[in-house]
Short mmCIF file of C-alpha atoms in Angstrom, two decimals:
data_model
loop_
_atom_site.label_atom_id
_atom_site.label_comp_id
_atom_site.label_asym_id
_atom_site.label_seq_id
_atom_site.Cartn_x
_atom_site.Cartn_y
_atom_site.Cartn_z
CA GLU L 24 88.72 100.01 106.09
CA VAL L 25 91.67 98.93 104.07
CA GLN L 26 92.56 101.45 101.45
CA LEU L 27 95.23 101.49 98.74
CA VAL L 28 95.58 104.52 96.61
CA GLU L 29 98.05 104.64 93.61
CA SER L 30 99.41 107.83 92.03
CA GLY L 31 102.19 108.99 89.75
CA GLY L 32 100.95 107.55 86.43
CA GLY L 33 100.98 109.53 83.32
CA LEU L 34 102.39 109.86 79.76
CA VAL L 35 106.14 109.27 79.29
CA GLN L 36 108.42 108.88 76.31
CA PRO L 37 110.26 105.55 75.54
CA GLY L 38 113.40 105.44 77.54
CA GLY L 39 111.94 107.77 80.16
CA SER L 40 111.40 107.21 83.94
CA LEU L 41 108.42 107.35 86.24
CA ARG L 42 107.91 106.68 89.94
CA LEU L 43 104.60 105.29 91.14
CA SER L 44 103.42 105.58 94.69
CA CYS L 45 100.73 103.72 96.62
CA ALA L 46 99.47 105.13 99.88
CA ALA L 47 98.11 102.50 102.37
CA SER L 48 95.72 103.03 105.15
CA GLY L 49 93.33 100.94 107.45
CA PHE L 50 95.90 98.24 108.30
CA THR L 51 99.36 97.68 109.77
CA PHE L 52 101.38 98.31 106.64
CA SER L 53 104.61 96.95 107.93
CA SER L 54 102.97 93.58 108.56
CA TYR L 55 102.32 92.74 105.01
CA TRP L 56 104.19 91.87 101.79
CA MET L 57 103.08 94.28 98.97
CA SER L 58 103.06 93.85 95.28
CA TRP L 59 102.60 95.66 91.94
CA VAL L 60 100.42 94.04 89.30
CA ARG L 61 99.76 95.60 85.83
CA GLN L 62 97.28 95.25 83.18
CA ALA L 63 97.97 96.31 79.51
CA PRO L 64 94.96 97.75 77.73
CA GLY L 65 92.49 94.97 76.86
CA LYS L 66 94.92 92.35 78.25
CA GLY L 67 95.08 90.12 81.38
CA LEU L 68 96.84 90.56 84.70
CA GLU L 69 100.57 90.48 84.99
CA TRP L 70 102.47 90.32 88.30
CA VAL L 71 105.32 92.83 88.35
CA ALA L 72 107.10 92.78 91.73
CA ASN L 73 106.86 91.73 95.37
CA ILE L 74 108.49 93.28 98.55
CA LYS L 75 108.75 91.79 101.98
CA GLN L 76 107.54 93.54 105.11
CA ASP L 77 110.86 95.00 106.06
CA GLY L 78 112.09 95.37 102.36
CA SER L 79 114.76 92.77 102.73
CA GLU L 80 113.33 90.59 99.85
CA LYS L 81 112.30 91.84 96.46
CA TYR L 82 111.29 89.70 93.50
CA TYR L 83 110.55 90.81 89.98
CA VAL L 84 109.05 89.43 86.75
CA ASP L 85 111.86 88.80 84.28
CA SER L 86 110.68 91.54 81.81
CA VAL L 87 111.34 94.35 84.27
CA LYS L 88 114.50 93.06 86.14
CA GLY L 89 117.12 95.73 86.02
CA ARG L 90 114.63 98.49 84.95
CA PHE L 91 112.14 98.63 87.75
CA THR L 92 112.78 98.93 91.43
CA ILE L 93 110.09 98.25 94.22
CA SER L 94 110.59 99.91 97.60
CA ARG L 95 108.59 100.89 100.62
CA ASP L 96 108.62 103.32 103.44
CA ASN L 97 106.82 101.76 106.44
CA ALA L 98 107.03 105.08 108.37
CA LYS L 99 104.98 106.65 105.66
CA ASN L 100 102.75 103.63 104.91
CA SER L 101 103.74 103.90 101.35
CA LEU L 102 104.83 101.59 98.51
CA TYR L 103 106.75 102.71 95.43
CA LEU L 104 107.77 101.52 91.96
CA GLN L 105 110.63 103.25 90.22
CA MET L 106 110.41 102.70 86.48
CA ASN L 107 113.26 103.39 84.29
CA SER L 108 114.14 102.77 80.59
CA LEU L 109 110.43 102.50 79.91
CA ARG L 110 109.17 100.79 76.85
CA ALA L 111 105.96 100.87 74.76
CA GLU L 112 105.12 97.36 76.21
CA ASP L 113 105.13 98.75 79.76
CA THR L 114 101.96 100.71 78.92
CA ALA L 115 99.33 99.47 81.52
CA VAL L 116 97.31 100.16 84.46
CA TYR L 117 99.49 99.42 87.54
CA TYR L 118 97.82 98.29 90.65
CA CYS L 119 99.27 97.96 94.10
CA ALA L 120 98.03 94.96 96.10
CA ARG L 121 98.37 93.67 99.57
CA VAL L 122 99.68 90.10 100.13
CA PRO L 123 99.45 88.74 103.75
CA ASP L 124 102.41 86.44 103.06
CA ILE L 125 104.19 84.49 100.26
CA LEU L 126 101.79 81.76 98.68
CA THR L 127 98.71 83.73 99.81
CA PRO L 128 96.40 85.67 97.61
CA PHE L 129 96.19 89.41 96.79
CA ASP L 130 93.43 90.22 99.27
CA TYR L 131 93.14 94.03 98.55
CA TRP L 132 93.89 96.05 95.55
CA GLY L 133 94.03 99.68 94.75
CA GLN L 134 92.19 101.23 91.80
CA GLY L 135 95.29 101.60 89.70
CA THR L 136 97.21 104.23 87.79
CA LEU L 137 97.64 104.42 84.21
CA VAL L 138 101.05 104.52 82.60
CA THR L 139 101.40 105.29 78.98
CA VAL L 140 104.72 104.99 77.15
CA SER L 141 104.55 106.72 73.85
CA SER L 142 106.35 109.29 71.84
CA SER N 16 108.10 78.98 83.80
CA TYR N 17 104.74 77.78 85.03
CA VAL N 18 101.78 78.32 82.69
CA LEU N 19 98.18 78.56 83.65
CA THR N 20 95.56 78.12 80.87
CA GLN N 21 92.05 79.41 80.94
CA PRO N 22 89.29 79.39 78.26
CA PRO N 23 88.92 82.86 76.76
CA SER N 24 85.20 82.92 77.26
CA VAL N 25 82.33 81.15 78.93
CA SER N 26 78.54 81.83 78.42
CA VAL N 27 75.64 80.81 80.63
CA ALA N 28 72.00 81.79 81.06
CA PRO N 29 70.84 83.37 84.25
CA GLY N 30 70.10 80.88 86.97
CA GLN N 31 72.44 78.26 85.45
CA THR N 32 75.81 77.16 86.72
CA ALA N 33 79.06 78.50 85.20
CA ARG N 34 82.26 76.59 85.36
CA ILE N 35 85.53 78.21 84.67
CA THR N 36 88.63 76.01 84.36
CA CYS N 37 92.21 76.80 85.01
CA GLY N 38 94.79 74.21 83.65
CA GLY N 39 98.38 73.78 84.75
CA ASN N 40 100.87 71.05 85.29
CA ASN N 41 100.01 69.26 88.58
CA ILE N 42 98.13 72.34 89.66
CA GLY N 43 96.45 70.18 92.30
CA SER N 44 99.62 70.56 94.35
CA LYS N 45 99.31 74.32 94.52
CA SER N 46 96.93 76.65 96.17
CA VAL N 47 94.72 78.43 93.46
CA HIS N 48 93.25 81.87 94.02
CA TRP N 49 90.47 83.38 91.89
CA TYR N 50 89.71 87.04 91.02
CA GLN N 51 86.71 88.78 89.49
CA GLN N 52 87.19 91.91 87.53
CA LYS N 53 84.38 94.05 86.17
CA PRO N 54 85.13 96.64 83.41
CA GLY N 55 87.01 99.69 84.69
CA GLN N 56 87.48 98.21 88.15
CA ALA N 57 90.15 96.65 90.21
CA PRO N 58 90.16 92.84 90.62
CA VAL N 59 88.48 91.37 93.66
CA LEU N 60 89.39 88.03 95.32
CA VAL N 61 86.35 85.64 95.20
CA VAL N 62 88.03 82.23 96.10
CA TYR N 63 91.36 81.54 97.77
CA ASP N 64 93.19 78.41 98.64
CA ASP N 65 91.30 76.49 96.05
CA SER N 66 87.94 76.62 97.73
CA ASP N 67 87.66 79.19 100.56
CA ARG N 68 85.68 82.40 100.20
CA PRO N 69 86.58 85.83 101.63
CA SER N 70 83.96 87.41 103.81
CA GLY N 71 81.25 89.15 101.78
CA ILE N 72 81.54 86.83 98.70
CA PRO N 73 78.29 84.84 98.07
CA GLU N 74 78.12 81.16 98.67
CA ARG N 75 77.33 80.83 95.03
CA PHE N 76 80.99 81.07 94.27
CA SER N 77 83.03 77.93 94.99
CA GLY N 78 86.26 76.29 93.88
CA SER N 79 87.98 73.01 93.42
CA ASN N 80 91.34 71.81 92.49
CA SER N 81 92.58 68.37 91.54
CA GLY N 82 95.21 66.88 89.16
CA ASN N 83 95.80 69.36 86.30
CA THR N 84 92.70 71.52 86.51
CA ALA N 85 91.33 73.94 89.05
CA THR N 86 87.70 75.03 88.57
CA LEU N 87 85.77 78.11 89.65
CA THR N 88 81.92 77.36 89.92
CA ILE N 89 79.32 79.99 90.04
CA SER N 90 75.83 78.69 90.90
CA ARG N 91 72.71 80.40 90.14
CA VAL N 92 74.42 82.89 87.91
CA GLU N 93 73.19 86.52 87.90
CA ALA N 94 73.63 89.30 85.55
CA GLY N 95 75.92 90.98 87.98
CA ASP N 96 78.24 88.05 87.65
CA GLU N 97 79.33 89.10 84.17
CA ALA N 98 82.99 89.81 84.39
CA ASP N 99 86.61 88.65 83.66
CA TYR N 100 87.82 85.91 85.97
CA TYR N 101 91.58 85.12 86.66
CA CYS N 102 93.21 82.28 88.37
CA GLN N 103 96.53 82.68 90.15
CA VAL N 104 99.09 80.64 91.86
CA TRP N 105 102.52 81.03 93.23
CA ASP N 106 105.34 79.23 91.45
CA SER N 107 108.41 78.36 93.64
CA SER N 108 110.16 76.26 90.99
CA SER N 109 112.72 78.90 90.14
CA ASP N 110 115.25 80.60 92.46
CA HIS N 111 112.54 82.70 94.07
CA PRO N 112 108.75 82.59 94.37
CA HIS N 113 106.80 84.50 91.78
CA VAL N 114 103.20 84.94 90.72
CA VAL N 115 101.47 83.51 87.84
CA PHE N 116 98.07 84.58 86.44
CA GLY N 117 95.99 82.71 83.99
CA GLY N 118 95.03 84.60 80.92
CA GLY N 119 91.55 85.31 82.05
CA THR N 120 88.09 84.04 81.16
CA LYS N 121 85.28 86.45 80.15
CA LEU N 122 81.96 85.30 81.70
CA THR N 123 78.96 86.30 79.56
CA VAL N 124 75.57 85.97 81.04
CA LEU N 125 73.08 85.43 78.19
#
């Protein structure tokens, strides 16, 4: 059974940093693109970043470029999102999601972890 | 950047057919994916590549895509179908492929 379990969310002050993790199981992690998608309270879904199977390609939404870094450790079946210079507008539930390949859908999602940026 | 437009809400009586649209410039040339999200839960893929269904998704869920509009159709609507629905495409028009979601449609079962 495919499982994606996010962790690392919490309350952080504006300008602060946080590192999210996503533990994957039930599939060959190294064979899939992986993504982060977020959802602000009461709002819609927003794609944040993608990373290729071997980590050689990474893509970001413009609003997080230069502040967020997506990475992965295939030996640990884990996906990460390092978030720096956090802003109030980054407050959201962050989901990790599996993507079989570019142009394909997000076929499995984790349950999400809440990040709150507030003083 | 590419924009997907969905109606904020759609209402339908049980047993009737719900149609949720997703508008975008020449969206018919792209593959559209649809997600269902119930309150407090993660999204679930219900239709991919315009009209295909993942295993476990009822045949009542179907999709179409042509011209500037993609449509998710839910036949014989049940109370359990009440949820937010999002369309999604990949946009390759910039220097790298990125993901675009529609704003979401809240389906209310009357």
